[in-house]
Amino acid sequence: MFKTWVEILLVSTKLGLTSFGGPVAHLGYFRDEYVKKRKWLDERSYADLVALCQFLPGPASSQVGISIGIVRGGLVGGFLSWFGFTMPSVIALILFAYFVSGFQAEDAGWINGLKIVAVAVVAQAILGMGKNLTPDRPRITIAVIAAVSALFFPTALGQIAIILIAGTAGYWMYKNKEIPKAEKLNISINKKTGILAWILFFGLLILLPVIRQVFPSIWTAMFDTFYRVGSIVFGGGHVVLPMIEREVVPQGWISEEIFLAGYGAAQAVPGPLFTFASYLGASMNGFAGAIVATAAMFLPSFLLVVAMLPFWNTLREKSSVQAALMGVNAAVVGILLAALYNPVWTSSIKSTGDFALALIAFALLVYWKLPPWLVVLAAALGGIMLQYIG
């Protein structure tokens, strides 16, 4: 098992160093590494985990990574998967908080290249997942309707509604169809552990504000604030950033200028945007503040995954749930397709040169089968070249 844990840590760290482009792109990197390359789980099991994590508050890509780590190596594997994927950006943002101010990351050519490569990564993921999850007209129709709906209702609530409606449609369409049994996920966590995780999740959510009042200090206030934000935010990192701003700037914990400087830096580093908490914690209370803020922000995600997974095999083996998941997985493809346009395309492709670089990156990934980290590096260099060309 020790060898497996080392492998999980090394692979997730590689992803943490190279996964630029935000949560949607992360799912593409994960699929390429865990499903296609290493075959730790099959396409359908991966899609089911993505669907599950879309329902949970918190960073969906981090939760998918934790889930895969648990499937591969139990609770320790889940922690190592999260640690490897998250720590590179945590370290980068802590260093940024200490040594840099007023950094305008969005103007750098290499940052533009990293945004552009996200277009290719997401397009590759949609192409691969679409072949497996939308093989017939009904599911293609669900995916298209989901994509159009997500474009016009791009909120977290809209996304949840789309998934629920698609699940209902999948149930009615496929409830009488003979569906091949889903591959059983190797989940070593028992249901007692899952129930304990549920109790801890809700217990902390209820008790932390009380503890904050009884033992007032910056540390209890920080832990309560970041835990609460991590527990209730749907829609990923782009939603969590303005939510955190409303919590920390008006209280005087951090200035608007320092907050905005970190906002740019958080989008310039690989890994989950939730690591913005590390920057804020370091800016407020040094290294210890960064550790407290990071732990509090990600703890709800870990507890929710541990709470859900012991019951997931039982649920997904039921024919009614499998039928609903066929609709849900098709909707996930549609939601990813909508995300390919907004925010990935709209924030990245601004010129003919940008589109050309995205096209080259897509060809290198899909047809030349180059490793994603190499394509990311090439795109960063391409972004620098585009900046000089003008």
CSV table of C-alpha atoms in Angstrom, one decimal:
chain,number,residue,atom,x,y,z
A,1,MET,CA,0.0,0.0,0.0
A,2,PHE,CA,2.9,2.4,0.7
A,3,LYS,CA,4.0,2.1,-2.9
A,4,THR,CA,0.5,3.0,-4.0
A,5,TRP,CA,0.4,6.0,-1.7
A,6,VAL,CA,3.7,7.3,-3.1
A,7,GLU,CA,2.4,6.8,-6.6
A,8,ILE,CA,-0.8,8.8,-5.8
A,9,LEU,CA,1.3,11.6,-4.3
A,10,LEU,CA,3.7,11.8,-7.3
A,11,VAL,CA,0.9,11.7,-9.9
A,12,SER,CA,-1.3,14.3,-8.1
A,13,THR,CA,1.7,16.6,-7.5
A,14,LYS,CA,2.5,16.4,-11.3
A,15,LEU,CA,-1.1,17.4,-11.9
A,16,GLY,CA,-0.9,20.2,-9.3
A,17,LEU,CA,2.2,21.6,-11.1
A,18,THR,CA,0.7,21.5,-14.6
A,19,SER,CA,-3.1,21.8,-14.3
A,20,PHE,CA,-3.7,25.4,-15.5
A,21,GLY,CA,-7.0,26.7,-16.7
A,22,GLY,CA,-9.5,26.4,-13.9
A,23,PRO,CA,-11.8,23.6,-12.6
A,24,VAL,CA,-13.3,22.6,-16.0
A,25,ALA,CA,-9.8,22.1,-17.5
A,26,HIS,CA,-8.7,20.2,-14.3
A,27,LEU,CA,-11.4,17.5,-15.1
A,28,GLY,CA,-9.8,17.2,-18.5
A,29,TYR,CA,-6.3,16.7,-17.1
A,30,PHE,CA,-7.7,14.2,-14.5
A,31,ARG,CA,-9.4,12.2,-17.2
A,32,ASP,CA,-6.3,12.0,-19.3
A,33,GLU,CA,-4.1,11.0,-16.4
A,34,TYR,CA,-6.3,8.7,-14.3
A,35,VAL,CA,-8.6,7.2,-16.9
A,36,LYS,CA,-6.8,7.1,-20.2
A,37,LYS,CA,-3.1,6.8,-19.1
A,38,ARG,CA,-3.2,4.9,-15.8
A,39,LYS,CA,-6.6,3.2,-16.0
A,40,TRP,CA,-7.2,3.6,-12.3
A,41,LEU,CA,-11.0,3.7,-13.1
A,42,ASP,CA,-13.0,3.4,-16.3
A,43,GLU,CA,-14.7,6.2,-18.2
A,44,ARG,CA,-18.1,5.5,-16.7
A,45,SER,CA,-16.9,5.4,-13.1
A,46,TYR,CA,-15.0,8.7,-13.7
A,47,ALA,CA,-18.1,10.3,-15.2
A,48,ASP,CA,-20.2,9.1,-12.2
A,49,LEU,CA,-17.7,10.7,-9.8
A,50,VAL,CA,-17.8,13.9,-11.7
A,51,ALA,CA,-21.6,13.9,-11.6
A,52,LEU,CA,-21.6,13.2,-7.8
A,53,CYS,CA,-19.1,16.1,-7.2
A,54,GLN,CA,-21.2,18.5,-9.3
A,55,PHE,CA,-24.0,18.1,-6.6
A,56,LEU,CA,-21.7,18.9,-3.7
A,57,PRO,CA,-20.7,22.4,-2.6
A,58,GLY,CA,-17.0,23.2,-2.8
A,59,PRO,CA,-14.3,22.8,-5.5
A,60,ALA,CA,-15.6,20.0,-7.8
A,61,SER,CA,-12.2,19.2,-9.4
A,62,SER,CA,-10.5,18.9,-6.0
A,63,GLN,CA,-13.4,16.6,-4.8
A,64,VAL,CA,-13.0,14.4,-7.9
A,65,GLY,CA,-9.3,14.2,-7.1
A,66,ILE,CA,-9.9,13.3,-3.5
A,67,SER,CA,-12.5,10.7,-4.6
A,68,ILE,CA,-10.1,9.0,-7.0
A,69,GLY,CA,-7.4,9.0,-4.3
A,70,ILE,CA,-9.8,7.3,-1.9
A,71,VAL,CA,-10.7,4.7,-4.6
A,72,ARG,CA,-7.1,4.0,-5.2
A,73,GLY,CA,-5.6,4.2,-1.7
A,74,GLY,CA,-8.3,4.7,1.0
A,75,LEU,CA,-8.5,7.7,3.2
A,76,VAL,CA,-4.7,8.2,3.2
A,77,GLY,CA,-4.8,8.0,-0.6
A,78,GLY,CA,-7.6,10.7,-0.7
A,79,PHE,CA,-5.5,13.0,1.5
A,80,LEU,CA,-2.4,12.5,-0.6
A,81,SER,CA,-4.3,13.1,-3.8
A,82,TRP,CA,-5.6,16.4,-2.4
A,83,PHE,CA,-2.2,17.3,-0.9
A,84,GLY,CA,-0.3,16.7,-4.1
A,85,PHE,CA,-2.8,18.6,-6.3
A,86,THR,CA,-3.2,21.5,-3.9
A,87,MET,CA,0.2,22.2,-2.4
A,88,PRO,CA,2.0,23.7,-5.5
A,89,SER,CA,-0.5,26.5,-5.7
A,90,VAL,CA,-0.6,26.9,-1.9
A,91,ILE,CA,3.2,27.4,-1.8
A,92,ALA,CA,3.2,29.7,-4.8
A,93,LEU,CA,0.4,31.9,-3.3
A,94,ILE,CA,2.0,32.0,0.2
A,95,LEU,CA,5.3,33.1,-1.4
A,96,PHE,CA,3.4,35.7,-3.4
A,97,ALA,CA,1.8,37.1,-0.3
A,98,TYR,CA,5.2,37.5,1.3
A,99,PHE,CA,7.3,38.9,-1.5
A,100,VAL,CA,5.1,40.5,-4.2
A,101,SER,CA,2.6,43.3,-4.3
A,102,GLY,CA,0.6,44.8,-7.2
A,103,PHE,CA,1.3,41.9,-9.6
A,104,GLN,CA,-0.7,42.2,-12.8
A,105,ALA,CA,-0.7,38.5,-13.8
A,106,GLU,CA,-3.4,38.9,-16.4
A,107,ASP,CA,-1.1,41.1,-18.6
A,108,ALA,CA,1.7,38.5,-18.9
A,109,GLY,CA,2.1,36.7,-22.2
A,110,TRP,CA,2.8,33.3,-20.6
A,111,ILE,CA,-0.4,33.7,-18.5
A,112,ASN,CA,-2.3,34.3,-21.8
A,113,GLY,CA,-0.8,31.1,-23.2
A,114,LEU,CA,-1.9,29.1,-20.2
A,115,LYS,CA,-5.5,30.4,-20.6
A,116,ILE,CA,-5.4,29.5,-24.3
A,117,VAL,CA,-4.2,25.9,-23.6
A,118,ALA,CA,-7.2,25.5,-21.3
A,119,VAL,CA,-9.4,25.8,-24.5
A,120,ALA,CA,-7.6,22.8,-26.0
A,121,VAL,CA,-7.7,20.7,-22.8
A,122,VAL,CA,-11.5,21.3,-22.2
A,123,ALA,CA,-12.2,20.6,-25.9
A,124,GLN,CA,-10.3,17.3,-25.7
A,125,ALA,CA,-12.2,16.3,-22.5
A,126,ILE,CA,-15.5,17.0,-24.1
A,127,LEU,CA,-14.6,15.1,-27.3
A,128,GLY,CA,-13.6,12.0,-25.3
A,129,MET,CA,-16.4,12.1,-22.7
A,130,GLY,CA,-19.0,12.8,-25.4
A,131,LYS,CA,-18.1,9.7,-27.3
A,132,ASN,CA,-18.7,7.5,-24.3
A,133,LEU,CA,-21.5,9.4,-22.5
A,134,THR,CA,-23.6,10.7,-25.5
A,135,PRO,CA,-23.6,7.8,-27.9
A,136,ASP,CA,-27.3,8.1,-29.0
A,137,ARG,CA,-29.7,10.8,-30.1
A,138,PRO,CA,-31.6,11.1,-26.8
A,139,ARG,CA,-28.4,11.7,-24.8
A,140,ILE,CA,-27.0,14.0,-27.5
A,141,THR,CA,-30.2,16.0,-27.2
A,142,ILE,CA,-29.9,16.1,-23.4
A,143,ALA,CA,-26.3,17.4,-23.7
A,144,VAL,CA,-27.3,20.1,-26.2
A,145,ILE,CA,-30.2,21.3,-24.1
A,146,ALA,CA,-28.0,21.3,-21.0
A,147,ALA,CA,-25.4,23.3,-22.9
A,148,VAL,CA,-27.9,25.9,-24.1
A,149,SER,CA,-29.5,26.1,-20.7
A,150,ALA,CA,-26.1,26.6,-19.0
A,151,LEU,CA,-25.2,29.4,-21.3
A,152,PHE,CA,-28.4,31.3,-20.5
A,153,PHE,CA,-28.5,30.3,-16.8
A,154,PRO,CA,-24.8,30.3,-15.8
A,155,THR,CA,-25.4,30.2,-12.0
A,156,ALA,CA,-24.7,27.4,-9.6
A,157,LEU,CA,-28.4,27.1,-8.9
A,158,GLY,CA,-29.0,26.9,-12.7
A,159,GLN,CA,-26.4,24.1,-13.0
A,160,ILE,CA,-28.0,22.1,-10.2
A,161,ALA,CA,-31.4,22.5,-11.8
A,162,ILE,CA,-30.1,21.3,-15.2
A,163,ILE,CA,-28.5,18.2,-13.6
A,164,LEU,CA,-31.7,17.4,-11.7
A,165,ILE,CA,-33.9,17.8,-14.8
A,166,ALA,CA,-31.5,15.7,-16.9
A,167,GLY,CA,-31.5,13.0,-14.2
A,168,THR,CA,-35.3,12.9,-14.3
A,169,ALA,CA,-35.3,12.7,-18.1
A,170,GLY,CA,-32.6,9.9,-18.0
A,171,TYR,CA,-34.8,8.0,-15.6
A,172,TRP,CA,-37.9,8.1,-17.8
A,173,MET,CA,-36.0,7.4,-21.0
A,174,TYR,CA,-33.9,4.5,-19.8
A,175,LYS,CA,-35.7,3.0,-16.8
A,176,ASN,CA,-36.8,-0.1,-18.8
A,177,LYS,CA,-33.6,-0.4,-20.8
A,178,GLU,CA,-31.1,-3.1,-20.0
A,179,ILE,CA,-28.1,-1.2,-18.7
A,180,PRO,CA,-24.7,-2.9,-18.3
A,181,LYS,CA,-23.7,-3.0,-14.6
A,182,ALA,CA,-21.4,-0.2,-13.5
A,183,GLU,CA,-17.9,-1.3,-12.5
A,184,LYS,CA,-17.8,-1.4,-8.7
A,185,LEU,CA,-15.6,1.2,-7.2
A,186,ASN,CA,-13.1,0.0,-4.7
A,187,ILE,CA,-14.1,2.1,-1.7
A,188,SER,CA,-12.6,1.0,1.6
A,189,ILE,CA,-14.5,3.5,3.7
A,190,ASN,CA,-17.4,1.9,5.6
A,191,LYS,CA,-20.8,3.5,6.2
A,192,LYS,CA,-20.1,4.3,9.8
A,193,THR,CA,-17.2,6.5,8.7
A,194,GLY,CA,-19.5,8.1,6.2
A,195,ILE,CA,-22.1,8.9,8.9
A,196,LEU,CA,-19.3,10.3,11.2
A,197,ALA,CA,-18.2,12.6,8.3
A,198,TRP,CA,-21.7,13.9,7.9
A,199,ILE,CA,-22.0,14.6,11.7
A,200,LEU,CA,-18.6,16.4,11.6
A,201,PHE,CA,-19.5,18.4,8.6
A,202,PHE,CA,-22.8,19.7,10.0
A,203,GLY,CA,-21.5,19.9,13.5
A,204,LEU,CA,-18.7,22.2,12.6
A,205,LEU,CA,-21.0,24.3,10.5
A,206,ILE,CA,-23.3,24.8,13.4
A,207,LEU,CA,-20.8,25.0,16.3
A,208,LEU,CA,-18.0,27.1,14.8
A,209,PRO,CA,-20.0,30.4,14.9
A,210,VAL,CA,-20.8,29.6,18.6
A,211,ILE,CA,-17.1,28.9,19.4
A,212,ARG,CA,-16.2,32.1,17.6
A,213,GLN,CA,-18.4,34.0,20.0
A,214,VAL,CA,-17.4,32.2,23.2
A,215,PHE,CA,-13.6,32.3,22.3
A,216,PRO,CA,-13.2,35.5,20.3
A,217,SER,CA,-9.9,35.6,18.4
A,218,ILE,CA,-8.6,36.1,14.9
A,219,TRP,CA,-8.0,32.4,14.7
A,220,THR,CA,-11.5,31.2,15.5
A,221,ALA,CA,-12.9,34.0,13.3
A,222,MET,CA,-10.7,32.9,10.4
A,223,PHE,CA,-11.5,29.2,10.8
A,224,ASP,CA,-15.2,29.9,11.0
A,225,THR,CA,-15.2,32.2,8.0
A,226,PHE,CA,-13.3,30.0,5.6
A,227,TYR,CA,-15.0,26.8,6.7
A,228,ARG,CA,-18.4,28.4,6.2
A,229,VAL,CA,-17.5,29.7,2.7
A,230,GLY,CA,-16.1,26.3,1.7
A,231,SER,CA,-19.3,24.6,3.0
A,232,ILE,CA,-21.9,26.6,1.1
A,233,VAL,CA,-20.4,27.8,-2.1
A,234,PHE,CA,-21.6,26.1,-5.3
A,235,GLY,CA,-20.0,26.8,-8.7
A,236,GLY,CA,-16.3,26.5,-8.0
A,237,GLY,CA,-13.5,29.0,-7.5
A,238,HIS,CA,-14.9,31.8,-9.7
A,239,VAL,CA,-17.8,32.0,-7.3
A,240,VAL,CA,-15.8,31.7,-4.1
A,241,LEU,CA,-13.6,34.7,-4.8
A,242,PRO,CA,-16.2,37.4,-4.6
A,243,MET,CA,-17.9,35.6,-1.7
A,244,ILE,CA,-14.6,35.6,0.3
A,245,GLU,CA,-14.1,39.3,-0.5
A,246,ARG,CA,-17.4,40.1,1.2
A,247,GLU,CA,-16.2,38.3,4.3
A,248,VAL,CA,-12.6,39.6,4.7
A,249,VAL,CA,-12.4,43.1,3.2
A,250,PRO,CA,-15.3,44.9,5.1
A,251,GLN,CA,-13.9,43.4,8.4
A,252,GLY,CA,-10.6,45.2,7.7
A,253,TRP,CA,-8.7,41.9,7.7
A,254,ILE,CA,-7.1,42.8,4.3
A,255,SER,CA,-7.2,45.8,2.0
A,256,GLU,CA,-9.0,45.9,-1.3
A,257,GLU,CA,-5.7,46.4,-3.1
A,258,ILE,CA,-4.0,43.4,-1.5
A,259,PHE,CA,-7.1,41.3,-2.2
A,260,LEU,CA,-7.2,42.2,-5.9
A,261,ALA,CA,-3.4,41.5,-6.3
A,262,GLY,CA,-4.0,38.0,-4.9
A,263,TYR,CA,-7.0,37.6,-7.1
A,264,GLY,CA,-4.8,37.9,-10.2
A,265,ALA,CA,-2.1,35.7,-8.8
A,266,ALA,CA,-4.6,32.9,-7.9
A,267,GLN,CA,-5.7,32.7,-11.5
A,268,ALA,CA,-2.1,32.6,-12.7
A,269,VAL,CA,-1.1,29.4,-10.8
A,270,PRO,CA,-2.1,25.8,-11.5
A,271,GLY,CA,-4.4,23.8,-9.2
A,272,PRO,CA,-7.6,24.8,-7.5
A,273,LEU,CA,-8.7,28.5,-7.2
A,274,PHE,CA,-9.7,27.7,-3.6
A,275,THR,CA,-6.1,28.0,-2.7
A,276,PHE,CA,-6.7,31.8,-2.8
A,277,ALA,CA,-7.5,31.2,0.9
A,278,SER,CA,-3.7,30.4,1.4
A,279,TYR,CA,-2.8,33.8,0.1
A,280,LEU,CA,-5.4,35.6,2.2
A,281,GLY,CA,-4.3,33.7,5.4
A,282,ALA,CA,-0.7,34.5,4.8
A,283,SER,CA,-1.5,38.1,4.2
A,284,MET,CA,-3.5,38.3,7.4
A,285,ASN,CA,-1.4,36.2,9.8
A,286,GLY,CA,1.7,34.8,8.1
A,287,PHE,CA,2.5,31.2,7.5
A,288,ALA,CA,0.3,30.0,10.4
A,289,GLY,CA,-2.6,32.0,9.0
A,290,ALA,CA,-2.1,30.4,5.6
A,291,ILE,CA,-2.3,26.9,7.1
A,292,VAL,CA,-5.5,27.7,9.1
A,293,ALA,CA,-7.2,29.3,6.1
A,294,THR,CA,-6.3,26.5,3.7
A,295,ALA,CA,-7.4,23.8,6.2
A,296,ALA,CA,-10.7,25.5,6.9
A,297,MET,CA,-11.5,26.1,3.3
A,298,PHE,CA,-10.9,22.5,2.1
A,299,LEU,CA,-12.0,20.6,5.2
A,300,PRO,CA,-15.7,20.7,4.1
A,301,SER,CA,-14.9,19.2,0.7
A,302,PHE,CA,-13.0,16.3,2.3
A,303,LEU,CA,-15.7,15.6,4.8
A,304,LEU,CA,-18.5,15.7,2.1
A,305,VAL,CA,-16.6,13.3,-0.2
A,306,VAL,CA,-15.9,10.9,2.7
A,307,ALA,CA,-19.6,11.1,3.7
A,308,MET,CA,-20.9,10.3,0.3
A,309,LEU,CA,-18.6,7.7,-1.1
A,310,PRO,CA,-19.5,4.8,1.2
A,311,PHE,CA,-23.1,5.0,-0.1
A,312,TRP,CA,-22.2,5.7,-3.7
A,313,ASN,CA,-21.6,2.1,-4.8
A,314,THR,CA,-25.0,1.0,-3.4
A,315,LEU,CA,-26.8,3.9,-5.0
A,316,ARG,CA,-25.2,3.7,-8.5
A,317,GLU,CA,-25.8,-0.1,-8.7
A,318,LYS,CA,-29.6,0.5,-8.6
A,319,SER,CA,-31.1,0.3,-12.1
A,320,SER,CA,-33.2,3.5,-11.5
A,321,VAL,CA,-30.1,5.4,-10.4
A,322,GLN,CA,-28.1,4.1,-13.4
A,323,ALA,CA,-30.9,5.3,-15.7
A,324,ALA,CA,-30.9,8.7,-14.1
A,325,LEU,CA,-27.0,8.9,-14.2
A,326,MET,CA,-27.2,8.3,-18.0
A,327,GLY,CA,-29.1,11.6,-18.2
A,328,VAL,CA,-26.9,13.3,-15.7
A,329,ASN,CA,-23.7,12.3,-17.4
A,330,ALA,CA,-25.0,13.6,-20.7
A,331,ALA,CA,-25.9,16.9,-19.0
A,332,VAL,CA,-22.4,17.1,-17.5
A,333,VAL,CA,-21.0,16.9,-21.1
A,334,GLY,CA,-23.4,19.8,-22.0
A,335,ILE,CA,-22.3,21.9,-19.0
A,336,LEU,CA,-18.7,21.3,-20.0
A,337,LEU,CA,-19.5,22.4,-23.5
A,338,ALA,CA,-21.1,25.6,-22.2
A,339,ALA,CA,-18.1,26.2,-20.0
A,340,LEU,CA,-15.8,25.8,-23.1
A,341,TYR,CA,-17.5,28.9,-24.5
A,342,ASN,CA,-17.9,30.8,-21.2
A,343,PRO,CA,-15.7,31.4,-19.3
A,344,VAL,CA,-12.9,29.4,-21.0
A,345,TRP,CA,-13.2,30.6,-24.6
A,346,THR,CA,-14.4,34.2,-23.9
A,347,SER,CA,-11.6,34.9,-21.4
A,348,SER,CA,-8.9,33.3,-23.6
A,349,ILE,CA,-9.4,33.8,-27.3
A,350,LYS,CA,-9.1,37.5,-28.2
A,351,SER,CA,-7.3,37.4,-31.5
A,352,THR,CA,-6.5,35.3,-34.6
A,353,GLY,CA,-3.1,34.4,-33.0
A,354,ASP,CA,-4.9,33.1,-29.8
A,355,PHE,CA,-7.1,30.9,-31.9
A,356,ALA,CA,-4.2,29.6,-33.9
A,357,LEU,CA,-2.3,28.7,-30.7
A,358,ALA,CA,-5.4,26.9,-29.2
A,359,LEU,CA,-5.7,24.9,-32.5
A,360,ILE,CA,-2.1,23.9,-32.3
A,361,ALA,CA,-2.4,22.9,-28.7
A,362,PHE,CA,-5.6,20.8,-29.5
A,363,ALA,CA,-3.8,19.0,-32.3
A,364,LEU,CA,-0.8,18.3,-30.1
A,365,LEU,CA,-3.0,16.8,-27.4
A,366,VAL,CA,-5.6,14.9,-29.5
A,367,TYR,CA,-3.6,13.8,-32.6
A,368,TRP,CA,0.0,13.9,-31.6
A,369,LYS,CA,-0.8,12.5,-28.1
A,370,LEU,CA,1.8,14.6,-26.4
A,371,PRO,CA,1.7,14.7,-22.6
A,372,PRO,CA,-0.4,17.6,-21.2
A,373,TRP,CA,2.5,19.2,-19.2
A,374,LEU,CA,4.5,19.5,-22.4
A,375,VAL,CA,1.6,21.1,-24.3
A,376,VAL,CA,1.2,23.5,-21.3
A,377,LEU,CA,4.8,24.5,-21.5
A,378,ALA,CA,4.6,25.0,-25.3
A,379,ALA,CA,1.5,27.1,-24.9
A,380,ALA,CA,3.1,29.3,-22.3
A,381,LEU,CA,6.1,29.9,-24.7
A,382,GLY,CA,3.6,30.5,-27.5
A,383,GLY,CA,1.8,33.1,-25.4
A,384,ILE,CA,5.1,35.0,-24.8
A,385,MET,CA,5.7,34.9,-28.6
A,386,LEU,CA,2.2,36.3,-29.3
A,387,GLN,CA,2.8,39.1,-26.9
A,388,TYR,CA,6.0,40.2,-28.7
A,389,ILE,CA,4.5,39.8,-32.1
A,390,GLY,CA,1.6,42.0,-31.0
